[in-house]
Amino acid sequence: MPQPPGTGTLGEQFRQLGRRVDELARTTSSPPLCVVRLVTDVTAWDSDSKDVVPVTSWQAVPERDERGMWHFNEGGDTFVQLPCAGRYAITVASKWAKPSSFNPDVPNCVSTSVLLNSRTDPATNAIAEATAYMLPFTSTCYDLHSEDRVFAAGDQLRVNFWSRFAGVRLLARSLGASTQIVVRYLGPR
């Protein structure tokens, strides 16, 4: 049962005071969180087996960005820069239009990868990847998850998309869901 302030033993009063000081000392700022959605469909696949980087197809102003993590079209590149060291969860949801032509003997596959600090060598810099086969009759939706990974302050995360065949569209929205990037701070190491 709660007691009025100043009641109980001296030790209990000190513990209550310590808890109250801890409550008052907590900062009210939110942990780093960045949510960015694709705003226009991407149809830049003009050749087979090509990476596409939708630099200007993302929101210029993100859905949520507590710490200024989103860097839109800076020097021809778009990325999320992590404000502090610690553990982060990364989710990239991607929505793909059904292929305009479909060969059941050689189905198309699409891929999403998250690159750390550089786009120069996706094979080396990829820290998370997800791949899906495209269905011939409907849109294909899948999520890439990288849970509880440790990063340094200032690390930059970039997203690449890939398609085996040309003529595929990455959709801004499909089936009520958006193509989006979510980077969430989980805590210190």
mmCIF file of C-alpha atoms in Angstrom:
data_model
loop_
_atom_site.group_PDB
_atom_site.id
_atom_site.type_symbol
_atom_site.label_atom_id
_atom_site.label_comp_id
_atom_site.label_asym_id
_atom_site.label_seq_id
_atom_site.Cartn_x
_atom_site.Cartn_y
_atom_site.Cartn_z
ATOM 1 C CA MET A 1 0.000 0.000 0.000
ATOM 2 C CA PRO A 2 1.444 3.429 -0.934
ATOM 3 C CA GLN A 3 2.531 5.591 1.947
ATOM 4 C CA PRO A 4 2.599 9.385 2.105
ATOM 5 C CA PRO A 5 6.022 10.996 1.617
ATOM 6 C CA GLY A 6 8.199 11.003 4.712
ATOM 7 C CA THR A 7 6.719 7.835 6.157
ATOM 8 C CA GLY A 8 8.445 4.540 6.684
ATOM 9 C CA THR A 9 11.942 3.901 7.924
ATOM 10 C CA LEU A 10 14.773 6.232 7.044
ATOM 11 C CA GLY A 11 16.160 3.621 4.613
ATOM 12 C CA GLU A 12 12.779 3.355 2.824
ATOM 13 C CA GLN A 13 12.572 7.154 2.558
ATOM 14 C CA PHE A 14 16.051 7.271 0.964
ATOM 15 C CA ARG A 15 15.096 4.544 -1.517
ATOM 16 C CA GLN A 16 11.881 6.448 -2.438
ATOM 17 C CA LEU A 17 13.891 9.632 -2.854
ATOM 18 C CA GLY A 18 16.454 7.822 -5.034
ATOM 19 C CA ARG A 19 13.705 6.401 -7.286
ATOM 20 C CA ARG A 20 12.129 9.861 -7.603
ATOM 21 C CA VAL A 21 15.496 11.447 -8.514
ATOM 22 C CA ASP A 22 16.026 8.718 -11.143
ATOM 23 C CA GLU A 23 12.573 9.433 -12.609
ATOM 24 C CA LEU A 24 13.258 13.166 -12.809
ATOM 25 C CA ALA A 25 16.725 12.644 -14.323
ATOM 26 C CA ARG A 26 15.418 10.619 -17.287
ATOM 27 C CA THR A 27 15.603 12.448 -20.563
ATOM 28 C CA THR A 28 12.422 12.710 -22.550
ATOM 29 C CA SER A 29 14.057 12.480 -25.973
ATOM 30 C CA SER A 30 13.077 9.528 -28.107
ATOM 31 C CA PRO A 31 15.600 6.867 -29.071
ATOM 32 C CA PRO A 32 16.808 7.101 -32.669
ATOM 33 C CA LEU A 33 14.181 5.916 -35.135
ATOM 34 C CA CYS A 34 14.005 6.532 -38.878
ATOM 35 C CA VAL A 35 11.042 5.537 -41.088
ATOM 36 C CA VAL A 36 11.215 6.453 -44.783
ATOM 37 C CA ARG A 37 8.781 5.429 -47.505
ATOM 38 C CA LEU A 38 9.239 5.147 -51.254
ATOM 39 C CA VAL A 39 7.002 7.803 -52.867
ATOM 40 C CA THR A 40 7.225 6.883 -56.566
ATOM 41 C CA ASP A 41 7.442 3.548 -58.341
ATOM 42 C CA VAL A 42 10.891 2.654 -59.655
ATOM 43 C CA THR A 43 11.081 1.352 -63.214
ATOM 44 C CA ALA A 44 14.773 1.899 -63.860
ATOM 45 C CA TRP A 45 15.623 -1.683 -64.761
ATOM 46 C CA ASP A 46 16.738 -1.387 -68.343
ATOM 47 C CA SER A 47 19.011 -4.423 -68.360
ATOM 48 C CA ASP A 48 19.049 -7.843 -66.741
ATOM 49 C CA SER A 49 20.806 -8.532 -63.420
ATOM 50 C CA LYS A 50 21.242 -4.914 -62.454
ATOM 51 C CA ASP A 51 21.319 -3.134 -59.100
ATOM 52 C CA VAL A 52 19.022 -0.136 -58.867
ATOM 53 C CA VAL A 53 19.419 2.590 -56.291
ATOM 54 C CA PRO A 54 16.267 4.731 -56.063
ATOM 55 C CA VAL A 55 18.061 7.851 -54.794
ATOM 56 C CA THR A 56 15.302 10.391 -55.454
ATOM 57 C CA SER A 57 12.281 8.070 -55.186
ATOM 58 C CA TRP A 58 12.259 8.172 -51.362
ATOM 59 C CA GLN A 59 10.586 10.814 -49.205
ATOM 60 C CA ALA A 60 12.713 13.949 -48.945
ATOM 61 C CA VAL A 61 11.236 14.443 -45.459
ATOM 62 C CA PRO A 62 10.927 11.072 -43.696
ATOM 63 C CA GLU A 63 7.804 9.755 -42.011
ATOM 64 C CA ARG A 64 9.719 9.746 -38.674
ATOM 65 C CA ASP A 65 13.267 10.794 -37.920
ATOM 66 C CA GLU A 66 14.017 11.633 -34.290
ATOM 67 C CA ARG A 67 17.706 12.432 -34.763
ATOM 68 C CA GLY A 68 18.257 13.666 -38.318
ATOM 69 C CA MET A 69 19.372 10.249 -39.548
ATOM 70 C CA TRP A 70 17.935 10.561 -43.089
ATOM 71 C CA HIS A 71 20.222 12.102 -45.724
ATOM 72 C CA PHE A 72 18.257 12.617 -48.944
ATOM 73 C CA ASN A 73 20.093 12.989 -52.255
ATOM 74 C CA GLU A 74 23.354 14.251 -50.759
ATOM 75 C CA GLY A 75 25.981 14.267 -53.483
ATOM 76 C CA GLY A 76 23.817 11.925 -55.559
ATOM 77 C CA ASP A 77 23.340 9.410 -52.737
ATOM 78 C CA THR A 78 20.613 8.725 -50.173
ATOM 79 C CA PHE A 79 21.328 6.954 -46.874
ATOM 80 C CA VAL A 80 20.590 6.625 -43.149
ATOM 81 C CA GLN A 81 23.429 7.803 -40.900
ATOM 82 C CA LEU A 82 23.425 6.381 -37.378
ATOM 83 C CA PRO A 83 23.743 9.074 -34.684
ATOM 84 C CA CYS A 84 25.188 6.919 -31.910
ATOM 85 C CA ALA A 85 26.919 3.603 -31.396
ATOM 86 C CA GLY A 86 24.795 0.693 -30.286
ATOM 87 C CA ARG A 87 22.428 -2.031 -31.370
ATOM 88 C CA TYR A 88 19.971 -1.363 -34.200
ATOM 89 C CA ALA A 89 17.190 -3.280 -35.928
ATOM 90 C CA ILE A 90 16.761 -2.690 -39.673
ATOM 91 C CA THR A 91 13.688 -3.586 -41.713
ATOM 92 C CA VAL A 92 13.261 -2.977 -45.430
ATOM 93 C CA ALA A 93 9.829 -3.831 -46.794
ATOM 94 C CA SER A 94 9.694 -4.072 -50.585
ATOM 95 C CA LYS A 95 6.741 -4.397 -52.919
ATOM 96 C CA TRP A 96 7.176 -5.512 -56.536
ATOM 97 C CA ALA A 97 4.742 -5.376 -59.468
ATOM 98 C CA LYS A 98 3.945 -8.595 -61.242
ATOM 99 C CA PRO A 99 6.251 -9.109 -64.193
ATOM 100 C CA SER A 100 5.029 -7.968 -67.610
ATOM 101 C CA SER A 101 6.199 -11.258 -69.090
ATOM 102 C CA PHE A 102 6.785 -14.485 -67.237
ATOM 103 C CA ASN A 103 8.808 -17.529 -68.196
ATOM 104 C CA PRO A 104 7.916 -20.454 -65.906
ATOM 105 C CA ASP A 105 11.154 -22.195 -66.862
ATOM 106 C CA VAL A 106 13.257 -19.236 -65.678
ATOM 107 C CA PRO A 107 11.269 -17.305 -63.062
ATOM 108 C CA ASN A 108 12.409 -13.856 -62.087
ATOM 109 C CA CYS A 109 13.847 -13.255 -58.668
ATOM 110 C CA VAL A 110 14.280 -9.925 -56.909
ATOM 111 C CA SER A 111 16.561 -8.971 -54.064
ATOM 112 C CA THR A 112 17.040 -6.264 -51.451
ATOM 113 C CA SER A 113 20.303 -5.595 -49.650
ATOM 114 C CA VAL A 114 21.468 -3.168 -46.962
ATOM 115 C CA LEU A 115 25.009 -1.898 -47.495
ATOM 116 C CA LEU A 116 27.302 -0.529 -44.796
ATOM 117 C CA ASN A 117 29.156 2.736 -45.509
ATOM 118 C CA SER A 118 29.580 2.355 -49.282
ATOM 119 C CA ARG A 119 27.859 1.337 -52.499
ATOM 120 C CA THR A 120 31.108 0.634 -54.343
ATOM 121 C CA ASP A 121 31.123 -3.128 -53.761
ATOM 122 C CA PRO A 122 27.701 -4.577 -52.851
ATOM 123 C CA ALA A 123 29.114 -8.101 -52.542
ATOM 124 C CA THR A 124 31.528 -6.987 -49.808
ATOM 125 C CA ASN A 125 29.516 -4.257 -48.087
ATOM 126 C CA ALA A 126 26.178 -6.075 -47.777
ATOM 127 C CA ILE A 127 25.228 -6.650 -44.145
ATOM 128 C CA ALA A 128 21.736 -8.016 -44.824
ATOM 129 C CA GLU A 129 20.052 -9.491 -47.890
ATOM 130 C CA ALA A 130 16.691 -10.989 -48.790
ATOM 131 C CA THR A 131 15.600 -12.578 -52.066
ATOM 132 C CA ALA A 132 12.226 -13.710 -53.377
ATOM 133 C CA TYR A 133 10.941 -15.417 -56.514
ATOM 134 C CA MET A 134 8.314 -13.374 -58.316
ATOM 135 C CA LEU A 135 4.942 -14.942 -58.922
ATOM 136 C CA PRO A 136 3.497 -14.603 -62.446
ATOM 137 C CA PHE A 137 -0.012 -13.559 -61.394
ATOM 138 C CA THR A 138 0.337 -11.101 -58.523
ATOM 139 C CA SER A 139 2.562 -8.596 -56.804
ATOM 140 C CA THR A 140 5.416 -9.919 -54.689
ATOM 141 C CA CYS A 141 5.981 -8.484 -51.220
ATOM 142 C CA TYR A 142 8.666 -9.413 -48.730
ATOM 143 C CA ASP A 143 10.608 -7.928 -45.830
ATOM 144 C CA LEU A 144 14.299 -7.918 -45.043
ATOM 145 C CA HIS A 145 15.020 -7.989 -41.282
ATOM 146 C CA SER A 146 18.345 -7.473 -39.560
ATOM 147 C CA GLU A 147 17.731 -7.716 -35.838
ATOM 148 C CA ASP A 148 20.033 -6.597 -33.061
ATOM 149 C CA ARG A 149 23.191 -5.671 -34.958
ATOM 150 C CA VAL A 150 25.933 -3.471 -33.437
ATOM 151 C CA PHE A 151 27.035 -0.352 -35.341
ATOM 152 C CA ALA A 152 29.385 2.564 -34.699
ATOM 153 C CA ALA A 153 28.284 6.196 -34.540
ATOM 154 C CA GLY A 154 28.378 7.691 -38.027
ATOM 155 C CA ASP A 155 27.881 4.386 -39.874
ATOM 156 C CA GLN A 156 25.835 4.822 -43.047
ATOM 157 C CA LEU A 157 23.199 2.373 -44.270
ATOM 158 C CA ARG A 158 22.231 2.274 -47.950
ATOM 159 C CA VAL A 159 19.592 0.143 -49.657
ATOM 160 C CA ASN A 160 20.015 -1.551 -53.048
ATOM 161 C CA PHE A 161 17.400 -3.404 -55.041
ATOM 162 C CA TRP A 162 18.150 -5.988 -57.725
ATOM 163 C CA SER A 163 16.172 -7.874 -60.359
ATOM 164 C CA ARG A 164 17.286 -10.787 -62.503
ATOM 165 C CA PHE A 165 15.307 -9.481 -65.490
ATOM 166 C CA ALA A 166 14.621 -6.008 -66.860
ATOM 167 C CA GLY A 167 11.136 -4.492 -67.029
ATOM 168 C CA VAL A 168 10.255 -5.001 -63.361
ATOM 169 C CA ARG A 169 8.769 -2.269 -61.160
ATOM 170 C CA LEU A 170 9.485 -1.632 -57.482
ATOM 171 C CA LEU A 171 6.214 -0.238 -56.130
ATOM 172 C CA ALA A 172 5.770 2.624 -53.671
ATOM 173 C CA ARG A 173 2.579 0.916 -52.405
ATOM 174 C CA SER A 174 0.979 -2.455 -52.985
ATOM 175 C CA LEU A 175 -1.749 -4.363 -51.175
ATOM 176 C CA GLY A 176 -2.105 -1.512 -48.664
ATOM 177 C CA ALA A 177 1.542 -1.552 -47.602
ATOM 178 C CA SER A 178 4.504 0.659 -48.501
ATOM 179 C CA THR A 179 8.035 -0.020 -49.635
ATOM 180 C CA GLN A 180 9.913 1.456 -46.698
ATOM 181 C CA ILE A 181 13.053 1.505 -44.568
ATOM 182 C CA VAL A 182 12.826 1.351 -40.767
ATOM 183 C CA VAL A 183 15.981 1.771 -38.653
ATOM 184 C CA ARG A 184 15.376 1.515 -34.893
ATOM 185 C CA TYR A 185 17.886 1.982 -32.056
ATOM 186 C CA LEU A 186 17.645 -0.874 -29.541
ATOM 187 C CA GLY A 187 20.174 0.273 -26.953
ATOM 188 C CA PRO A 188 23.866 0.283 -26.147
ATOM 189 C CA ARG A 189 26.077 -2.700 -26.844
#
